[in-house]
Every structure is written in structure tokens, then in C-alpha cells.
């Protein structure tokens, strides 16, 4: 019996710690909802969730989302509104969340443009970063709280990036374990510009394998299609650009969507015709960085392999 079959028979055994125990300090009802969604998804791999939208705008879910956004901090988006400004405004956080709740409930919610900035990379060069408004970060975090446990039930053990209770140190430990097993040939791949190049249509196909709620799908499409505000200079004002592909690095929902799209690389790698079988290779992936390893000799497993 393989690991995937065992996890379906006993889904709680494979449950991430943060879903088994309320380690994040979530409101009790929110924690239990996330746990129920995970168990349902794990027990029924083919089930498509059709009634999720009203969970996203639940007041307790939005309050939990605000707590996370406030804890993470960050710069303001195109509207210039900071977290502190929301907290100290006459309506306060409660009024801010009530307006967002009503906008989502009545489907009047429209995300603002994402502010594009560039940050320096550790080894030179710059990385583009998209900063949503505080309001949009709260809405995305609320959606992530609901969607994450569903997709987490499907994600494979080889994936370590931007997942609950997983980190780069664990990925490195897995690589060291592979070396000790005799898998001495290592291929290190980094997908250049991955976040900016994800095709929207194929990403949505991946989302729709689990989500059939039309309002949730529309919400995700709005975040994918929202304009990117490019910075201006002394001669030109900032300008908006409509993206045809990609997810903004800096968006709260973006790492989950990026992982979801690469989940199909993981599936292909481990399929019956994939390198895990014909090359006896092992894949360790941290978001868009992946390290396939095999024993010396034999055919080489390309990291770009997909079913």
C-alpha cells in the first residue's frame, strides 16, 4: 500500500500539524472548518467543492484574515492605505471588515490594481514584487484560509515551499537523505520568471479540478486579471498594465496558486511513466526550485518533466 492510498484510508494520519492542532491561534470555528475541508478533500479525491464562497466572507474568517495581514505588516498598495491607518480610522478594524463583508456578500467587491516594485536579490539582480492593497490582502487571506486545506489534501510529500509546517530546512534534509541512499546525481533547476509566466487558463483548469463554486472561481480570476501598476519616473506617471499570464509575487493567494500549478509536475514525475519509476529518481521541490536526484548511471530525469 503506497503513501497516497494510506492517506485516503486514514486521512488524519497525513494531516499537517497546523490542521490537526490549532497552532496558529485561529478562532475555534475557523480551525474546525479548515480541518473538515481537509478531511473531506482527503477522503474524496475526486470531490469538487461547490459551496465555499459564503465561508470566505464569514465575519470570523475575515477577522482571522485581518489578524494575519496585520501580523505580517507590509507596505501599502496603490491606495496608500496602511494597516495602521485602518486600525486608527474612525470606523476602525470592525467597520473596515464589515464593509468588506458586505462587498463580498453582495458581490460588489472589486480588487484594486497591484502596485509593482522591485526588490534586490541576494545574489544580484532584482525581483519584481506585486503589493495588493490591505483590503485585497485581507480578502485573499480569507480565501486562502478556506482553499488551502482543500489543495493541501492533494499536494505531494516532495513539495516543501509555501506550505503549512514545511520549510527549506526540511527540503535540504530530504536531499541529504537521498545522498545517503546513494542518489549521487543531482539536477538543480530554477524556473526563471515562474510566477510571471503561469498561464491563466491552465491554472484555472487546475483550480477547477477541486472547486466548482462559480463565485469563488470568479474571485480568483479577478485577482489574476487585476491590473499591475508599473512605477513611474520623473517624466512619466505610473501606468496600469493588464496581465495576460502570471500571478503577482507578493499576493497572499499567489504562492498557493503557484504550488497548485506545479502540483501537476509532481504528479507527472511520480506517474507510472515518470522519472520516479524509470530512473528511480526522487524529486524535492521548494516552490519553483526543484532538485531531482538519481543513482549514478542511467537516464537523466528532466525537472521540466510533466504528464
PDB file of C-alpha atoms in Angstrom:
ATOM      1  CA  UNK A   1       0.000   0.000   0.000  1.00  0.00           C
ATOM      2  CA  UNK A   2       1.549   3.322  -1.090  1.00  0.00           C
ATOM      3  CA  UNK A   3       1.602   6.569   0.909  1.00  0.00           C
ATOM      4  CA  UNK A   4      -1.223   8.152  -1.116  1.00  0.00           C
ATOM      5  CA  UNK A   5      -3.554   5.174  -0.557  1.00  0.00           C
ATOM      6  CA  UNK A   6      -2.759   5.115   3.164  1.00  0.00           C
ATOM      7  CA  UNK A   7      -3.575   8.812   3.489  1.00  0.00           C
ATOM      8  CA  UNK A   8      -7.005   8.277   1.911  1.00  0.00           C
ATOM      9  CA  UNK A   9      -7.813   5.368   4.253  1.00  0.00           C
ATOM     10  CA  UNK A  10      -6.560   7.276   7.302  1.00  0.00           C
ATOM     11  CA  UNK A  11      -6.598  10.975   6.289  1.00  0.00           C
ATOM     12  CA  UNK A  12      -5.935  12.278   9.804  1.00  0.00           C
ATOM     13  CA  UNK A  13      -2.568  10.476   9.836  1.00  0.00           C
ATOM     14  CA  UNK A  14      -1.267  12.645   6.979  1.00  0.00           C
ATOM     15  CA  UNK A  15      -2.797  15.871   8.265  1.00  0.00           C
ATOM     16  CA  UNK A  16      -0.412  18.831   8.662  1.00  0.00           C
ATOM     17  CA  UNK A  17       0.190  19.799  12.276  1.00  0.00           C
ATOM     18  CA  UNK A  18      -1.487  23.193  11.829  1.00  0.00           C
ATOM     19  CA  UNK A  19      -4.677  21.442  10.707  1.00  0.00           C
ATOM     20  CA  UNK A  20      -4.534  18.757  13.395  1.00  0.00           C
ATOM     21  CA  UNK A  21      -3.789  21.243  16.187  1.00  0.00           C
ATOM     22  CA  UNK A  22      -4.735  24.901  16.360  1.00  0.00           C
ATOM     23  CA  UNK A  23      -1.133  26.090  16.366  1.00  0.00           C
ATOM     24  CA  UNK A  24      -1.976  29.348  14.572  1.00  0.00           C
ATOM     25  CA  UNK A  25      -4.425  30.609  17.165  1.00  0.00           C
ATOM     26  CA  UNK A  26      -7.374  30.664  14.784  1.00  0.00           C
ATOM     27  CA  UNK A  27     -10.920  31.149  16.069  1.00  0.00           C
ATOM     28  CA  UNK A  28     -12.191  27.704  17.022  1.00  0.00           C
ATOM     29  CA  UNK A  29     -14.922  27.593  14.373  1.00  0.00           C
ATOM     30  CA  UNK A  30     -12.482  28.641  11.636  1.00  0.00           C
ATOM     31  CA  UNK A  31      -9.975  25.998  12.721  1.00  0.00           C
ATOM     32  CA  UNK A  32     -12.643  23.274  12.732  1.00  0.00           C
ATOM     33  CA  UNK A  33     -13.915  24.362   9.304  1.00  0.00           C
ATOM     34  CA  UNK A  34     -10.426  24.111   7.806  1.00  0.00           C
ATOM     35  CA  UNK A  35      -9.986  20.684   9.354  1.00  0.00           C
ATOM     36  CA  UNK A  36     -13.338  19.486   7.960  1.00  0.00           C
ATOM     37  CA  UNK A  37     -12.460  20.759   4.478  1.00  0.00           C
ATOM     38  CA  UNK A  38      -9.123  18.925   4.574  1.00  0.00           C
ATOM     39  CA  UNK A  39     -10.694  15.637   5.698  1.00  0.00           C
ATOM     40  CA  UNK A  40     -13.434  15.867   3.060  1.00  0.00           C
ATOM     41  CA  UNK A  41     -10.878  16.533   0.322  1.00  0.00           C
ATOM     42  CA  UNK A  42      -8.586  13.752   1.531  1.00  0.00           C
ATOM     43  CA  UNK A  43     -11.352  11.164   1.777  1.00  0.00           C
ATOM     44  CA  UNK A  44     -12.852  12.050  -1.618  1.00  0.00           C
ATOM     45  CA  UNK A  45     -10.033  12.887  -4.077  1.00  0.00           C
ATOM     46  CA  UNK A  46     -12.485  13.460  -6.917  1.00  0.00           C
ATOM     47  CA  UNK A  47     -14.885  15.707  -4.997  1.00  0.00           C
ATOM     48  CA  UNK A  48     -15.393  19.266  -6.324  1.00  0.00           C
ATOM     49  CA  UNK A  49     -16.386  21.798  -3.685  1.00  0.00           C
ATOM     50  CA  UNK A  50     -19.455  23.744  -4.769  1.00  0.00           C
ATOM     51  CA  UNK A  51     -20.423  25.864  -1.719  1.00  0.00           C
ATOM     52  CA  UNK A  52     -17.412  27.790  -0.431  1.00  0.00           C
ATOM     53  CA  UNK A  53     -17.973  31.450  -1.227  1.00  0.00           C
ATOM     54  CA  UNK A  54     -20.094  32.213   1.829  1.00  0.00           C
ATOM     55  CA  UNK A  55     -17.346  30.730   4.002  1.00  0.00           C
ATOM     56  CA  UNK A  56     -14.858  33.251   2.640  1.00  0.00           C
ATOM     57  CA  UNK A  57     -16.885  36.291   3.723  1.00  0.00           C
ATOM     58  CA  UNK A  58     -17.878  34.882   7.104  1.00  0.00           C
ATOM     59  CA  UNK A  59     -17.118  37.541   9.767  1.00  0.00           C
ATOM     60  CA  UNK A  60     -14.937  35.176  11.818  1.00  0.00           C
ATOM     61  CA  UNK A  61     -12.936  34.159   8.713  1.00  0.00           C
ATOM     62  CA  UNK A  62     -12.413  37.811   7.736  1.00  0.00           C
ATOM     63  CA  UNK A  63     -11.371  38.641  11.316  1.00  0.00           C
ATOM     64  CA  UNK A  64      -8.831  35.795  11.276  1.00  0.00           C
ATOM     65  CA  UNK A  65      -7.595  37.029   7.877  1.00  0.00           C
ATOM     66  CA  UNK A  66      -7.148  40.561   9.245  1.00  0.00           C
ATOM     67  CA  UNK A  67      -5.100  39.244  12.173  1.00  0.00           C
ATOM     68  CA  UNK A  68      -2.696  37.553   9.774  1.00  0.00           C
ATOM     69  CA  UNK A  69      -2.384  40.542   7.482  1.00  0.00           C
ATOM     70  CA  UNK A  70      -1.789  42.857  10.448  1.00  0.00           C
ATOM     71  CA  UNK A  71       0.794  40.463  11.892  1.00  0.00           C
ATOM     72  CA  UNK A  72       2.685  40.255   8.584  1.00  0.00           C
ATOM     73  CA  UNK A  73       2.742  44.024   8.139  1.00  0.00           C
ATOM     74  CA  UNK A  74       3.941  45.243   4.782  1.00  0.00           C
ATOM     75  CA  UNK A  75       3.756  48.361   2.649  1.00  0.00           C
ATOM     76  CA  UNK A  76       0.528  49.928   1.417  1.00  0.00           C
ATOM     77  CA  UNK A  77      -0.839  49.270  -2.052  1.00  0.00           C
ATOM     78  CA  UNK A  78      -1.910  51.717  -4.758  1.00  0.00           C
ATOM     79  CA  UNK A  79      -4.408  53.442  -2.452  1.00  0.00           C
ATOM     80  CA  UNK A  80      -1.711  54.330   0.084  1.00  0.00           C
ATOM     81  CA  UNK A  81      -3.761  52.908   2.982  1.00  0.00           C
ATOM     82  CA  UNK A  82      -1.590  51.301   5.653  1.00  0.00           C
ATOM     83  CA  UNK A  83      -2.539  48.722   8.257  1.00  0.00           C
ATOM     84  CA  UNK A  84      -2.086  51.359  10.947  1.00  0.00           C
ATOM     85  CA  UNK A  85      -4.395  53.735   9.064  1.00  0.00           C
ATOM     86  CA  UNK A  86      -7.146  51.115   9.059  1.00  0.00           C
ATOM     87  CA  UNK A  87      -6.697  50.403  12.773  1.00  0.00           C
ATOM     88  CA  UNK A  88      -6.779  54.084  13.747  1.00  0.00           C
ATOM     89  CA  UNK A  89      -9.546  55.223  11.374  1.00  0.00           C
ATOM     90  CA  UNK A  90     -12.907  56.381  12.807  1.00  0.00           C
ATOM     91  CA  UNK A  91     -14.601  53.136  11.704  1.00  0.00           C
ATOM     92  CA  UNK A  92     -11.716  51.014  12.995  1.00  0.00           C
ATOM     93  CA  UNK A  93     -10.975  47.442  12.024  1.00  0.00           C
ATOM     94  CA  UNK A  94     -14.546  46.356  12.783  1.00  0.00           C
ATOM     95  CA  UNK A  95     -16.041  48.833  10.324  1.00  0.00           C
ATOM     96  CA  UNK A  96     -13.382  48.026   7.722  1.00  0.00           C
ATOM     97  CA  UNK A  97     -14.193  44.298   7.915  1.00  0.00           C
ATOM     98  CA  UNK A  98     -17.934  44.929   7.897  1.00  0.00           C
ATOM     99  CA  UNK A  99     -17.648  46.868   4.620  1.00  0.00           C
ATOM    100  CA  UNK A 100     -15.515  44.123   3.088  1.00  0.00           C
ATOM    101  CA  UNK A 101     -18.013  41.514   4.284  1.00  0.00           C
ATOM    102  CA  UNK A 102     -20.904  43.372   2.623  1.00  0.00           C
ATOM    103  CA  UNK A 103     -18.966  43.928  -0.612  1.00  0.00           C
ATOM    104  CA  UNK A 104     -18.080  40.233  -0.854  1.00  0.00           C
ATOM    105  CA  UNK A 105     -21.551  39.064   0.150  1.00  0.00           C
ATOM    106  CA  UNK A 106     -23.302  41.288  -2.407  1.00  0.00           C
ATOM    107  CA  UNK A 107     -20.560  40.573  -4.994  1.00  0.00           C
ATOM    108  CA  UNK A 108     -19.707  44.252  -5.313  1.00  0.00           C
ATOM    109  CA  UNK A 109     -16.093  43.537  -4.358  1.00  0.00           C
ATOM    110  CA  UNK A 110     -13.562  44.597  -6.993  1.00  0.00           C
ATOM    111  CA  UNK A 111      -9.817  44.348  -6.319  1.00  0.00           C
ATOM    112  CA  UNK A 112      -7.633  47.386  -6.888  1.00  0.00           C
ATOM    113  CA  UNK A 113      -4.535  47.393  -9.081  1.00  0.00           C
ATOM    114  CA  UNK A 114      -1.420  45.697  -7.709  1.00  0.00           C
ATOM    115  CA  UNK A 115       1.495  48.019  -7.026  1.00  0.00           C
ATOM    116  CA  UNK A 116       4.655  46.820  -8.769  1.00  0.00           C
ATOM    117  CA  UNK A 117       8.002  47.354  -7.041  1.00  0.00           C
ATOM    118  CA  UNK A 118      11.421  45.758  -7.419  1.00  0.00           C
ATOM    119  CA  UNK A 119      13.488  44.354  -4.567  1.00  0.00           C
ATOM    120  CA  UNK A 120      17.145  43.401  -4.663  1.00  0.00           C
ATOM    121  CA  UNK A 121      18.035  39.699  -4.858  1.00  0.00           C
ATOM    122  CA  UNK A 122      20.657  38.294  -2.506  1.00  0.00           C
ATOM    123  CA  UNK A 123      22.969  37.330  -5.391  1.00  0.00           C
ATOM    124  CA  UNK A 124      22.403  40.354  -7.581  1.00  0.00           C
ATOM    125  CA  UNK A 125      19.641  41.499  -9.864  1.00  0.00           C
ATOM    126  CA  UNK A 126      16.116  42.472  -8.895  1.00  0.00           C
ATOM    127  CA  UNK A 127      12.919  40.591  -8.243  1.00  0.00           C
ATOM    128  CA  UNK A 128       9.556  42.102  -9.219  1.00  0.00           C
ATOM    129  CA  UNK A 129       7.052  42.197  -6.374  1.00  0.00           C
ATOM    130  CA  UNK A 130       3.350  42.983  -6.537  1.00  0.00           C
ATOM    131  CA  UNK A 131       1.753  44.655  -3.499  1.00  0.00           C
ATOM    132  CA  UNK A 132      -2.049  44.424  -3.235  1.00  0.00           C
ATOM    133  CA  UNK A 133      -3.956  46.894  -1.089  1.00  0.00           C
ATOM    134  CA  UNK A 134      -4.542  45.995   2.556  1.00  0.00           C
ATOM    135  CA  UNK A 135      -8.222  45.369   1.724  1.00  0.00           C
ATOM    136  CA  UNK A 136      -7.321  42.964  -1.053  1.00  0.00           C
ATOM    137  CA  UNK A 137      -4.735  41.225   1.146  1.00  0.00           C
ATOM    138  CA  UNK A 138      -7.439  40.551   3.733  1.00  0.00           C
ATOM    139  CA  UNK A 139      -9.812  39.182   1.065  1.00  0.00           C
ATOM    140  CA  UNK A 140      -7.079  36.957  -0.381  1.00  0.00           C
ATOM    141  CA  UNK A 141      -6.100  35.699   3.069  1.00  0.00           C
ATOM    142  CA  UNK A 142      -9.734  34.814   3.796  1.00  0.00           C
ATOM    143  CA  UNK A 143      -9.882  32.848   0.543  1.00  0.00           C
ATOM    144  CA  UNK A 144      -6.594  31.145   1.361  1.00  0.00           C
ATOM    145  CA  UNK A 145      -7.892  30.078   4.779  1.00  0.00           C
ATOM    146  CA  UNK A 146     -10.736  28.244   3.023  1.00  0.00           C
ATOM    147  CA  UNK A 147      -8.957  26.928  -0.077  1.00  0.00           C
ATOM    148  CA  UNK A 148      -5.598  25.934   1.414  1.00  0.00           C
ATOM    149  CA  UNK A 149      -6.785  22.810   3.307  1.00  0.00           C
ATOM    150  CA  UNK A 150      -8.546  21.511   0.171  1.00  0.00           C
ATOM    151  CA  UNK A 151      -5.458  21.741  -2.032  1.00  0.00           C
ATOM    152  CA  UNK A 152      -3.180  20.709   0.822  1.00  0.00           C
ATOM    153  CA  UNK A 153      -5.001  17.374   0.874  1.00  0.00           C
ATOM    154  CA  UNK A 154      -3.787  16.767  -2.697  1.00  0.00           C
ATOM    155  CA  UNK A 155      -0.230  18.108  -2.534  1.00  0.00           C
ATOM    156  CA  UNK A 156       2.551  15.529  -2.512  1.00  0.00           C
ATOM    157  CA  UNK A 157       5.294  14.930   0.031  1.00  0.00           C
ATOM    158  CA  UNK A 158       8.004  16.135  -2.385  1.00  0.00           C
ATOM    159  CA  UNK A 159       6.711  19.744  -2.202  1.00  0.00           C
ATOM    160  CA  UNK A 160       8.127  21.933   0.590  1.00  0.00           C
ATOM    161  CA  UNK A 161       7.665  25.574  -0.404  1.00  0.00           C
ATOM    162  CA  UNK A 162       4.932  27.863   0.987  1.00  0.00           C
ATOM    163  CA  UNK A 163       3.061  25.055   2.717  1.00  0.00           C
ATOM    164  CA  UNK A 164       1.913  24.718   6.340  1.00  0.00           C
ATOM    165  CA  UNK A 165       4.519  23.108   8.600  1.00  0.00           C
ATOM    166  CA  UNK A 166       7.028  22.734   5.744  1.00  0.00           C
ATOM    167  CA  UNK A 167      10.199  24.692   5.076  1.00  0.00           C
ATOM    168  CA  UNK A 168      13.503  24.848   3.221  1.00  0.00           C
ATOM    169  CA  UNK A 169      15.399  23.097   6.048  1.00  0.00           C
ATOM    170  CA  UNK A 170      13.194  20.023   5.605  1.00  0.00           C
ATOM    171  CA  UNK A 171      13.850  20.082   1.856  1.00  0.00           C
ATOM    172  CA  UNK A 172      17.613  20.175   2.479  1.00  0.00           C
ATOM    173  CA  UNK A 173      17.311  17.286   4.939  1.00  0.00           C
ATOM    174  CA  UNK A 174      15.485  15.267   2.286  1.00  0.00           C
ATOM    175  CA  UNK A 175      18.261  15.982  -0.208  1.00  0.00           C
ATOM    176  CA  UNK A 176      20.886  14.835   2.300  1.00  0.00           C
ATOM    177  CA  UNK A 177      18.879  11.661   2.941  1.00  0.00           C
ATOM    178  CA  UNK A 178      18.822  10.975  -0.791  1.00  0.00           C
ATOM    179  CA  UNK A 179      22.593  11.346  -0.999  1.00  0.00           C
ATOM    180  CA  UNK A 180      22.976   8.856   1.840  1.00  0.00           C
ATOM    181  CA  UNK A 181      20.729   6.445  -0.077  1.00  0.00           C
ATOM    182  CA  UNK A 182      23.195   6.531  -2.962  1.00  0.00           C
ATOM    183  CA  UNK A 183      21.357   9.021  -5.181  1.00  0.00           C
ATOM    184  CA  UNK A 184      24.503  10.958  -6.058  1.00  0.00           C
ATOM    185  CA  UNK A 185      23.478  12.562  -9.354  1.00  0.00           C
ATOM    186  CA  UNK A 186      21.678  15.819  -8.608  1.00  0.00           C
ATOM    187  CA  UNK A 187      19.917  18.167 -11.026  1.00  0.00           C
ATOM    188  CA  UNK A 188      19.175  21.609  -9.595  1.00  0.00           C
ATOM    189  CA  UNK A 189      16.596  23.589 -11.552  1.00  0.00           C
ATOM    190  CA  UNK A 190      15.121  27.037 -11.013  1.00  0.00           C
ATOM    191  CA  UNK A 191      12.238  28.040 -13.258  1.00  0.00           C
ATOM    192  CA  UNK A 192      13.090  31.529 -14.428  1.00  0.00           C
ATOM    193  CA  UNK A 193      10.248  34.014 -14.075  1.00  0.00           C
ATOM    194  CA  UNK A 194       7.879  31.267 -12.964  1.00  0.00           C
ATOM    195  CA  UNK A 195       5.378  33.421 -11.073  1.00  0.00           C
ATOM    196  CA  UNK A 196       5.125  35.835 -14.004  1.00  0.00           C
ATOM    197  CA  UNK A 197       4.664  33.131 -16.634  1.00  0.00           C
ATOM    198  CA  UNK A 198       1.922  30.847 -15.272  1.00  0.00           C
ATOM    199  CA  UNK A 199      -0.803  30.548 -17.956  1.00  0.00           C
ATOM    200  CA  UNK A 200      -4.136  31.652 -16.512  1.00  0.00           C
ATOM    201  CA  UNK A 201      -6.263  29.175 -18.460  1.00  0.00           C
ATOM    202  CA  UNK A 202      -4.258  26.137 -17.365  1.00  0.00           C
ATOM    203  CA  UNK A 203      -4.026  27.387 -13.788  1.00  0.00           C
ATOM    204  CA  UNK A 204      -7.805  27.756 -13.647  1.00  0.00           C
ATOM    205  CA  UNK A 205      -8.191  24.230 -15.021  1.00  0.00           C
ATOM    206  CA  UNK A 206      -6.111  23.041 -12.058  1.00  0.00           C
ATOM    207  CA  UNK A 207      -8.286  25.047  -9.652  1.00  0.00           C
ATOM    208  CA  UNK A 208     -11.478  23.695 -11.205  1.00  0.00           C
ATOM    209  CA  UNK A 209     -10.426  20.106 -10.585  1.00  0.00           C
ATOM    210  CA  UNK A 210     -11.355  20.777  -6.954  1.00  0.00           C
ATOM    211  CA  UNK A 211     -13.539  23.904  -6.980  1.00  0.00           C
ATOM    212  CA  UNK A 212     -16.835  24.239  -8.840  1.00  0.00           C
ATOM    213  CA  UNK A 213     -18.234  27.219  -6.884  1.00  0.00           C
ATOM    214  CA  UNK A 214     -18.650  29.850  -9.612  1.00  0.00           C
ATOM    215  CA  UNK A 215     -18.353  32.815  -7.244  1.00  0.00           C
ATOM    216  CA  UNK A 216     -15.011  31.534  -5.905  1.00  0.00           C
ATOM    217  CA  UNK A 217     -13.703  30.910  -9.427  1.00  0.00           C
ATOM    218  CA  UNK A 218     -14.717  34.440 -10.435  1.00  0.00           C
ATOM    219  CA  UNK A 219     -12.937  35.847  -7.392  1.00  0.00           C
ATOM    220  CA  UNK A 220      -9.708  34.063  -8.317  1.00  0.00           C
ATOM    221  CA  UNK A 221      -9.981  35.226 -11.930  1.00  0.00           C
ATOM    222  CA  UNK A 222     -10.379  38.810 -10.701  1.00  0.00           C
ATOM    223  CA  UNK A 223      -7.114  38.555  -8.771  1.00  0.00           C
ATOM    224  CA  UNK A 224      -5.350  37.053 -11.787  1.00  0.00           C
ATOM    225  CA  UNK A 225      -6.595  39.741 -14.169  1.00  0.00           C
ATOM    226  CA  UNK A 226      -6.247  42.762 -11.881  1.00  0.00           C
ATOM    227  CA  UNK A 227      -4.069  45.490 -13.470  1.00  0.00           C
ATOM    228  CA  UNK A 228      -0.422  45.847 -12.456  1.00  0.00           C
ATOM    229  CA  UNK A 229       0.564  49.429 -11.692  1.00  0.00           C
ATOM    230  CA  UNK A 230       4.057  49.952 -13.073  1.00  0.00           C
ATOM    231  CA  UNK A 231       6.097  52.618 -11.291  1.00  0.00           C
ATOM    232  CA  UNK A 232       6.520  55.987 -12.954  1.00  0.00           C
ATOM    233  CA  UNK A 233       9.522  58.280 -13.011  1.00  0.00           C
ATOM    234  CA  UNK A 234      10.197  61.984 -13.114  1.00  0.00           C
ATOM    235  CA  UNK A 235       8.961  62.143 -16.692  1.00  0.00           C
ATOM    236  CA  UNK A 236       6.104  59.651 -16.672  1.00  0.00           C
ATOM    237  CA  UNK A 237       3.294  58.902 -14.192  1.00  0.00           C
ATOM    238  CA  UNK A 238       2.578  55.332 -13.006  1.00  0.00           C
ATOM    239  CA  UNK A 239       0.667  53.311 -15.593  1.00  0.00           C
ATOM    240  CA  UNK A 240      -1.558  50.253 -15.345  1.00  0.00           C
ATOM    241  CA  UNK A 241      -0.848  47.122 -17.345  1.00  0.00           C
ATOM    242  CA  UNK A 242      -3.279  44.243 -17.709  1.00  0.00           C
ATOM    243  CA  UNK A 243      -1.512  40.901 -17.280  1.00  0.00           C
ATOM    244  CA  UNK A 244      -2.163  38.081 -19.732  1.00  0.00           C
ATOM    245  CA  UNK A 245      -0.389  35.490 -17.579  1.00  0.00           C
ATOM    246  CA  UNK A 246       1.281  35.022 -14.209  1.00  0.00           C
ATOM    247  CA  UNK A 247       0.398  35.593 -10.557  1.00  0.00           C
ATOM    248  CA  UNK A 248       1.840  38.594  -8.678  1.00  0.00           C
ATOM    249  CA  UNK A 249       4.709  37.736  -6.343  1.00  0.00           C
ATOM    250  CA  UNK A 250       3.577  39.438  -3.161  1.00  0.00           C
ATOM    251  CA  UNK A 251      -0.072  38.459  -3.434  1.00  0.00           C
ATOM    252  CA  UNK A 252      -1.264  36.402  -0.460  1.00  0.00           C
ATOM    253  CA  UNK A 253      -3.028  33.842  -2.671  1.00  0.00           C
ATOM    254  CA  UNK A 254      -0.183  33.631  -5.230  1.00  0.00           C
ATOM    255  CA  UNK A 255       2.057  31.010  -3.541  1.00  0.00           C
ATOM    256  CA  UNK A 256      -0.905  28.650  -3.104  1.00  0.00           C
ATOM    257  CA  UNK A 257      -1.877  29.021  -6.778  1.00  0.00           C
ATOM    258  CA  UNK A 258       1.740  28.656  -7.911  1.00  0.00           C
ATOM    259  CA  UNK A 259       2.084  25.454  -5.873  1.00  0.00           C
ATOM    260  CA  UNK A 260      -1.185  24.170  -7.292  1.00  0.00           C
ATOM    261  CA  UNK A 261       0.028  24.584 -10.865  1.00  0.00           C
ATOM    262  CA  UNK A 262       3.347  22.822 -10.106  1.00  0.00           C
ATOM    263  CA  UNK A 263       1.481  20.046  -8.312  1.00  0.00           C
ATOM    264  CA  UNK A 264       0.891  18.596 -11.787  1.00  0.00           C
ATOM    265  CA  UNK A 265       4.645  18.478 -12.361  1.00  0.00           C
ATOM    266  CA  UNK A 266       4.901  16.487  -9.119  1.00  0.00           C
ATOM    267  CA  UNK A 267       2.115  14.163 -10.275  1.00  0.00           C
ATOM    268  CA  UNK A 268       3.761  13.658 -13.655  1.00  0.00           C
ATOM    269  CA  UNK A 269       7.145  12.989 -12.067  1.00  0.00           C
ATOM    270  CA  UNK A 270       5.637  10.222  -9.934  1.00  0.00           C
ATOM    271  CA  UNK A 271       3.270   8.785 -12.561  1.00  0.00           C
ATOM    272  CA  UNK A 272       3.822   5.299 -13.931  1.00  0.00           C
ATOM    273  CA  UNK A 273       5.682   6.736 -16.930  1.00  0.00           C
ATOM    274  CA  UNK A 274       7.562   9.347 -14.886  1.00  0.00           C
ATOM    275  CA  UNK A 275      11.215   9.559 -13.760  1.00  0.00           C
ATOM    276  CA  UNK A 276      10.368   8.330 -10.255  1.00  0.00           C
ATOM    277  CA  UNK A 277       9.799   4.930 -11.872  1.00  0.00           C
ATOM    278  CA  UNK A 278      12.018   4.612 -14.933  1.00  0.00           C
ATOM    279  CA  UNK A 279      15.006   6.460 -13.384  1.00  0.00           C
ATOM    280  CA  UNK A 280      14.295   5.612  -9.718  1.00  0.00           C
ATOM    281  CA  UNK A 281      14.637   9.354  -9.180  1.00  0.00           C
ATOM    282  CA  UNK A 282      13.480  11.371  -6.212  1.00  0.00           C
ATOM    283  CA  UNK A 283      12.087  14.905  -6.506  1.00  0.00           C
ATOM    284  CA  UNK A 284      12.491  17.622  -3.895  1.00  0.00           C
ATOM    285  CA  UNK A 285      10.675  20.832  -4.821  1.00  0.00           C
ATOM    286  CA  UNK A 286      10.607  24.157  -2.979  1.00  0.00           C
ATOM    287  CA  UNK A 287       8.075  26.232  -4.965  1.00  0.00           C
ATOM    288  CA  UNK A 288       9.751  26.819  -8.358  1.00  0.00           C
ATOM    289  CA  UNK A 289      13.131  25.401  -7.272  1.00  0.00           C
ATOM    290  CA  UNK A 290      13.426  21.655  -7.722  1.00  0.00           C
ATOM    291  CA  UNK A 291      16.114  19.041  -7.275  1.00  0.00           C
ATOM    292  CA  UNK A 292      15.567  15.667  -8.977  1.00  0.00           C
ATOM    293  CA  UNK A 293      18.123  13.065  -7.867  1.00  0.00           C
ATOM    294  CA  UNK A 294      19.006   9.612  -9.170  1.00  0.00           C
ATOM    295  CA  UNK A 295      21.639   6.965  -8.690  1.00  0.00           C
ATOM    296  CA  UNK A 296      24.697   7.456 -10.887  1.00  0.00           C
ATOM    297  CA  UNK A 297      24.192   5.938 -14.336  1.00  0.00           C
ATOM    298  CA  UNK A 298      21.025   5.508 -16.367  1.00  0.00           C
ATOM    299  CA  UNK A 299      18.803   8.092 -17.988  1.00  0.00           C
ATOM    300  CA  UNK A 300      18.576  11.618 -16.605  1.00  0.00           C
ATOM    301  CA  UNK A 301      15.220  12.796 -15.183  1.00  0.00           C
ATOM    302  CA  UNK A 302      14.491  16.308 -16.515  1.00  0.00           C
ATOM    303  CA  UNK A 303      12.958  18.649 -13.935  1.00  0.00           C
ATOM    304  CA  UNK A 304      10.652  20.033 -16.606  1.00  0.00           C
ATOM    305  CA  UNK A 305       9.001  16.646 -16.931  1.00  0.00           C
ATOM    306  CA  UNK A 306       5.219  16.828 -16.708  1.00  0.00           C
ATOM    307  CA  UNK A 307       2.410  14.448 -17.542  1.00  0.00           C
TER     308      UNK A 307
END
